[in-house]
JSON list of C-alpha atoms in Angstrom, two decimals:
[
{"chain": "A", "resi": 637, "resn": "MET", "atom": "CA", "xyz": [97.83, 183.95, 166.32]},
{"chain": "A", "resi": 638, "resn": "PRO", "atom": "CA", "xyz": [98.81, 185.41, 162.68]},
{"chain": "A", "resi": 639, "resn": "PRO", "atom": "CA", "xyz": [101.49, 183.47, 161.27]},
{"chain": "A", "resi": 640, "resn": "THR", "atom": "CA", "xyz": [103.46, 186.81, 161.16]},
{"chain": "A", "resi": 641, "resn": "ALA", "atom": "CA", "xyz": [103.68, 187.60, 164.91]},
{"chain": "A", "resi": 642, "resn": "LYS", "atom": "CA", "xyz": [104.40, 183.66, 165.51]},
{"chain": "A", "resi": 643, "resn": "ALA", "atom": "CA", "xyz": [107.15, 184.39, 163.24]},
{"chain": "A", "resi": 644, "resn": "SER", "atom": "CA", "xyz": [108.55, 186.74, 165.31]},
{"chain": "A", "resi": 645, "resn": "ILE", "atom": "CA", "xyz": [108.06, 186.00, 168.21]},
{"chain": "A", "resi": 646, "resn": "LEU", "atom": "CA", "xyz": [109.90, 182.21, 166.97]},
{"chain": "A", "resi": 647, "resn": "HIS", "atom": "CA", "xyz": [112.84, 184.59, 166.13]},
{"chain": "A", "resi": 648, "resn": "ARG", "atom": "CA", "xyz": [113.02, 186.36, 169.56]},
{"chain": "A", "resi": 649, "resn": "VAL", "atom": "CA", "xyz": [113.11, 182.66, 171.04]},
{"chain": "A", "resi": 650, "resn": "THR", "atom": "CA", "xyz": [115.37, 181.57, 168.70]},
{"chain": "A", "resi": 651, "resn": "GLY", "atom": "CA", "xyz": [117.32, 184.12, 169.90]},
{"chain": "A", "resi": 652, "resn": "VAL", "atom": "CA", "xyz": [117.43, 184.03, 173.42]},
{"chain": "A", "resi": 653, "resn": "ALA", "atom": "CA", "xyz": [117.89, 180.16, 173.07]},
{"chain": "A", "resi": 654, "resn": "LEU", "atom": "CA", "xyz": [121.33, 180.57, 170.89]},
{"chain": "A", "resi": 655, "resn": "PHE", "atom": "CA", "xyz": [122.14, 182.83, 173.92]},
{"chain": "A", "resi": 656, "resn": "PHE", "atom": "CA", "xyz": [122.55, 179.52, 176.36]},
{"chain": "A", "resi": 657, "resn": "ALA", "atom": "CA", "xyz": [122.83, 177.15, 173.92]},
{"chain": "A", "resi": 658, "resn": "LEU", "atom": "CA", "xyz": [126.36, 178.57, 172.75]},
{"chain": "A", "resi": 659, "resn": "THR", "atom": "CA", "xyz": [127.86, 178.31, 176.14]},
{"chain": "A", "resi": 660, "resn": "PHE", "atom": "CA", "xyz": [127.53, 174.29, 175.65]},
{"chain": "A", "resi": 661, "resn": "VAL", "atom": "CA", "xyz": [129.10, 175.14, 172.09]},
{"chain": "A", "resi": 662, "resn": "ILE", "atom": "CA", "xyz": [132.02, 177.77, 173.73]},
{"chain": "A", "resi": 663, "resn": "TRP", "atom": "CA", "xyz": [132.32, 175.03, 176.87]},
{"chain": "A", "resi": 664, "resn": "ALA", "atom": "CA", "xyz": [133.21, 171.85, 174.01]},
{"chain": "A", "resi": 665, "resn": "TRP", "atom": "CA", "xyz": [135.71, 174.08, 171.70]},
{"chain": "A", "resi": 666, "resn": "SER", "atom": "CA", "xyz": [137.38, 174.99, 174.69]},
{"chain": "A", "resi": 667, "resn": "GLU", "atom": "CA", "xyz": [137.43, 171.81, 176.08]},
{"chain": "A", "resi": 668, "resn": "SER", "atom": "CA", "xyz": [138.14, 169.94, 172.87]},
{"chain": "A", "resi": 669, "resn": "LEU", "atom": "CA", "xyz": [141.42, 172.37, 172.35]},
{"chain": "A", "resi": 670, "resn": "SER", "atom": "CA", "xyz": [142.93, 172.42, 176.26]},
{"chain": "A", "resi": 671, "resn": "SER", "atom": "CA", "xyz": [144.77, 169.02, 175.04]},
{"chain": "A", "resi": 672, "resn": "PRO", "atom": "CA", "xyz": [144.90, 165.97, 173.00]},
{"chain": "A", "resi": 673, "resn": "GLU", "atom": "CA", "xyz": [143.01, 164.13, 176.57]},
{"chain": "A", "resi": 674, "resn": "GLY", "atom": "CA", "xyz": [139.84, 167.21, 176.14]},
{"chain": "A", "resi": 675, "resn": "PHE", "atom": "CA", "xyz": [139.64, 166.78, 172.40]},
{"chain": "A", "resi": 676, "resn": "ASN", "atom": "CA", "xyz": [138.92, 162.69, 173.14]},
{"chain": "A", "resi": 677, "resn": "PHE", "atom": "CA", "xyz": [136.58, 163.43, 176.24]},
{"chain": "A", "resi": 678, "resn": "VAL", "atom": "CA", "xyz": [134.32, 166.00, 174.12]},
{"chain": "A", "resi": 679, "resn": "LYS", "atom": "CA", "xyz": [134.89, 163.36, 170.97]},
{"chain": "A", "resi": 680, "resn": "GLU", "atom": "CA", "xyz": [133.57, 160.46, 173.20]},
{"chain": "A", "resi": 681, "resn": "LEU", "atom": "CA", "xyz": [130.84, 162.69, 174.73]},
{"chain": "A", "resi": 682, "resn": "MET", "atom": "CA", "xyz": [128.90, 163.61, 171.82]},
{"chain": "A", "resi": 683, "resn": "THR", "atom": "CA", "xyz": [128.19, 159.92, 170.33]},
{"chain": "A", "resi": 684, "resn": "GLY", "atom": "CA", "xyz": [125.42, 160.74, 173.45]},
{"chain": "A", "resi": 685, "resn": "PHE", "atom": "CA", "xyz": [121.49, 160.41, 172.66]},
{"chain": "A", "resi": 686, "resn": "VAL", "atom": "CA", "xyz": [121.77, 163.69, 175.33]},
{"chain": "A", "resi": 687, "resn": "ALA", "atom": "CA", "xyz": [124.70, 165.56, 173.39]},
{"chain": "A", "resi": 688, "resn": "LYS", "atom": "CA", "xyz": [123.80, 164.66, 169.99]},
{"chain": "A", "resi": 689, "resn": "PHE", "atom": "CA", "xyz": [120.24, 166.15, 171.38]},
{"chain": "A", "resi": 690, "resn": "ILE", "atom": "CA", "xyz": [121.64, 169.79, 172.11]},
{"chain": "A", "resi": 691, "resn": "ALA", "atom": "CA", "xyz": [123.72, 169.89, 168.77]},
{"chain": "A", "resi": 692, "resn": "TRP", "atom": "CA", "xyz": [120.29, 169.03, 167.45]},
{"chain": "A", "resi": 693, "resn": "GLY", "atom": "CA", "xyz": [118.51, 171.46, 169.63]},
{"chain": "A", "resi": 694, "resn": "THR", "atom": "CA", "xyz": [121.85, 174.30, 168.76]},
{"chain": "A", "resi": 695, "resn": "PHE", "atom": "CA", "xyz": [121.14, 174.27, 164.89]},
{"chain": "A", "resi": 696, "resn": "ALA", "atom": "CA", "xyz": [117.58, 174.27, 164.84]},
{"chain": "A", "resi": 697, "resn": "VAL", "atom": "CA", "xyz": [117.72, 177.32, 166.76]},
{"chain": "A", "resi": 698, "resn": "LEU", "atom": "CA", "xyz": [120.79, 178.80, 164.90]},
{"chain": "A", "resi": 699, "resn": "SER", "atom": "CA", "xyz": [118.91, 177.83, 161.50]},
{"chain": "A", "resi": 700, "resn": "TYR", "atom": "CA", "xyz": [115.35, 179.37, 162.12]},
{"chain": "A", "resi": 701, "resn": "HIS", "atom": "CA", "xyz": [117.27, 181.93, 163.02]},
{"chain": "A", "resi": 702, "resn": "ILE", "atom": "CA", "xyz": [119.24, 182.92, 160.39]},
{"chain": "A", "resi": 703, "resn": "ILE", "atom": "CA", "xyz": [116.24, 181.89, 158.29]},
{"chain": "A", "resi": 704, "resn": "GLY", "atom": "CA", "xyz": [113.98, 184.14, 160.00]},
{"chain": "A", "resi": 705, "resn": "GLY", "atom": "CA", "xyz": [116.48, 187.39, 160.25]},
{"chain": "A", "resi": 706, "resn": "ILE", "atom": "CA", "xyz": [116.76, 186.64, 156.25]},
{"chain": "A", "resi": 707, "resn": "ARG", "atom": "CA", "xyz": [113.09, 187.17, 156.28]},
{"chain": "A", "resi": 708, "resn": "HIS", "atom": "CA", "xyz": [113.07, 189.83, 158.20]},
{"chain": "A", "resi": 709, "resn": "MET", "atom": "CA", "xyz": [116.17, 191.32, 156.33]},
{"chain": "A", "resi": 710, "resn": "ILE", "atom": "CA", "xyz": [114.14, 191.38, 153.44]},
{"chain": "A", "resi": 711, "resn": "GLN", "atom": "CA", "xyz": [110.76, 193.18, 155.33]},
{"chain": "A", "resi": 712, "resn": "ASP", "atom": "CA", "xyz": [113.59, 195.09, 156.06]},
{"chain": "A", "resi": 713, "resn": "MET", "atom": "CA", "xyz": [114.23, 196.80, 152.45]},
{"chain": "A", "resi": 714, "resn": "GLY", "atom": "CA", "xyz": [110.04, 197.13, 151.38]},
{"chain": "A", "resi": 715, "resn": "HIS", "atom": "CA", "xyz": [109.75, 194.09, 150.81]},
{"chain": "A", "resi": 716, "resn": "TRP", "atom": "CA", "xyz": [107.07, 191.34, 152.17]},
{"chain": "A", "resi": 717, "resn": "GLU", "atom": "CA", "xyz": [104.86, 194.40, 153.87]},
{"chain": "A", "resi": 718, "resn": "GLU", "atom": "CA", "xyz": [101.74, 193.72, 153.06]},
{"chain": "A", "resi": 719, "resn": "LEU", "atom": "CA", "xyz": [99.08, 191.30, 155.18]},
{"chain": "A", "resi": 720, "resn": "GLU", "atom": "CA", "xyz": [99.10, 188.37, 152.58]},
{"chain": "A", "resi": 721, "resn": "SER", "atom": "CA", "xyz": [103.31, 188.58, 151.83]},
{"chain": "A", "resi": 722, "resn": "GLY", "atom": "CA", "xyz": [103.79, 188.86, 155.41]},
{"chain": "A", "resi": 723, "resn": "ASN", "atom": "CA", "xyz": [101.93, 185.71, 155.59]},
{"chain": "A", "resi": 724, "resn": "ALA", "atom": "CA", "xyz": [102.72, 183.91, 153.42]},
{"chain": "A", "resi": 725, "resn": "SER", "atom": "CA", "xyz": [106.22, 184.66, 153.94]},
{"chain": "A", "resi": 726, "resn": "ALA", "atom": "CA", "xyz": [106.61, 183.75, 157.76]},
{"chain": "A", "resi": 727, "resn": "LYS", "atom": "CA", "xyz": [104.63, 180.39, 156.59]},
{"chain": "A", "resi": 728, "resn": "ILE", "atom": "CA", "xyz": [107.19, 180.15, 153.96]},
{"chain": "A", "resi": 729, "resn": "ALA", "atom": "CA", "xyz": [110.14, 180.33, 156.40]},
{"chain": "A", "resi": 730, "resn": "ILE", "atom": "CA", "xyz": [108.12, 178.37, 159.24]},
{"chain": "A", "resi": 731, "resn": "ALA", "atom": "CA", "xyz": [108.29, 175.38, 156.59]},
{"chain": "A", "resi": 732, "resn": "LEU", "atom": "CA", "xyz": [111.90, 175.81, 155.70]},
{"chain": "A", "resi": 733, "resn": "TRP", "atom": "CA", "xyz": [113.19, 175.60, 159.26]},
{"chain": "A", "resi": 734, "resn": "VAL", "atom": "CA", "xyz": [111.04, 172.67, 159.64]},
{"chain": "A", "resi": 735, "resn": "ILE", "atom": "CA", "xyz": [112.74, 170.53, 156.68]},
{"chain": "A", "resi": 736, "resn": "VAL", "atom": "CA", "xyz": [115.97, 172.06, 158.15]},
{"chain": "A", "resi": 737, "resn": "ALA", "atom": "CA", "xyz": [115.46, 170.70, 161.14]},
{"chain": "A", "resi": 738, "resn": "ILE", "atom": "CA", "xyz": [114.25, 167.69, 160.04]},
{"chain": "A", "resi": 739, "resn": "LEU", "atom": "CA", "xyz": [117.37, 167.38, 157.48]},
{"chain": "A", "resi": 740, "resn": "GLY", "atom": "CA", "xyz": [120.00, 168.07, 160.17]},
{"chain": "A", "resi": 741, "resn": "GLY", "atom": "CA", "xyz": [118.70, 165.37, 163.07]},
{"chain": "A", "resi": 742, "resn": "VAL", "atom": "CA", "xyz": [119.03, 162.90, 160.18]},
{"chain": "A", "resi": 743, "resn": "TRP", "atom": "CA", "xyz": [122.33, 164.31, 159.98]},
{"chain": "A", "resi": 744, "resn": "ILE", "atom": "CA", "xyz": [123.49, 164.48, 163.46]},
{"chain": "A", "resi": 745, "resn": "TRP", "atom": "CA", "xyz": [121.97, 161.01, 163.79]},
{"chain": "A", "resi": 746, "resn": "SER", "atom": "CA", "xyz": [123.19, 159.14, 160.52]}
]
């Protein structure tokens, strides 16, 4: 499968994943703003491995969706439409995402 197809499919998949991940984010915001006890509950919950993994996953899909979206907007302006430059931009977007996701994991778990 060409890199452009992988990048496009990944952009769509991360969009769907964001829809589901944001249910956790919205619930956590709502609960944390409901009362001091709710805030402390969410704060304690976010120290666990599962919650950090969900937070990292949410960050990872959001970061790729933003990177892929910027790539698509640049293509909409008429750039990177040729096969060679399109493949190169897809590879760069995926590589940049991997770096950002790793740095996000370091930030969340440190």
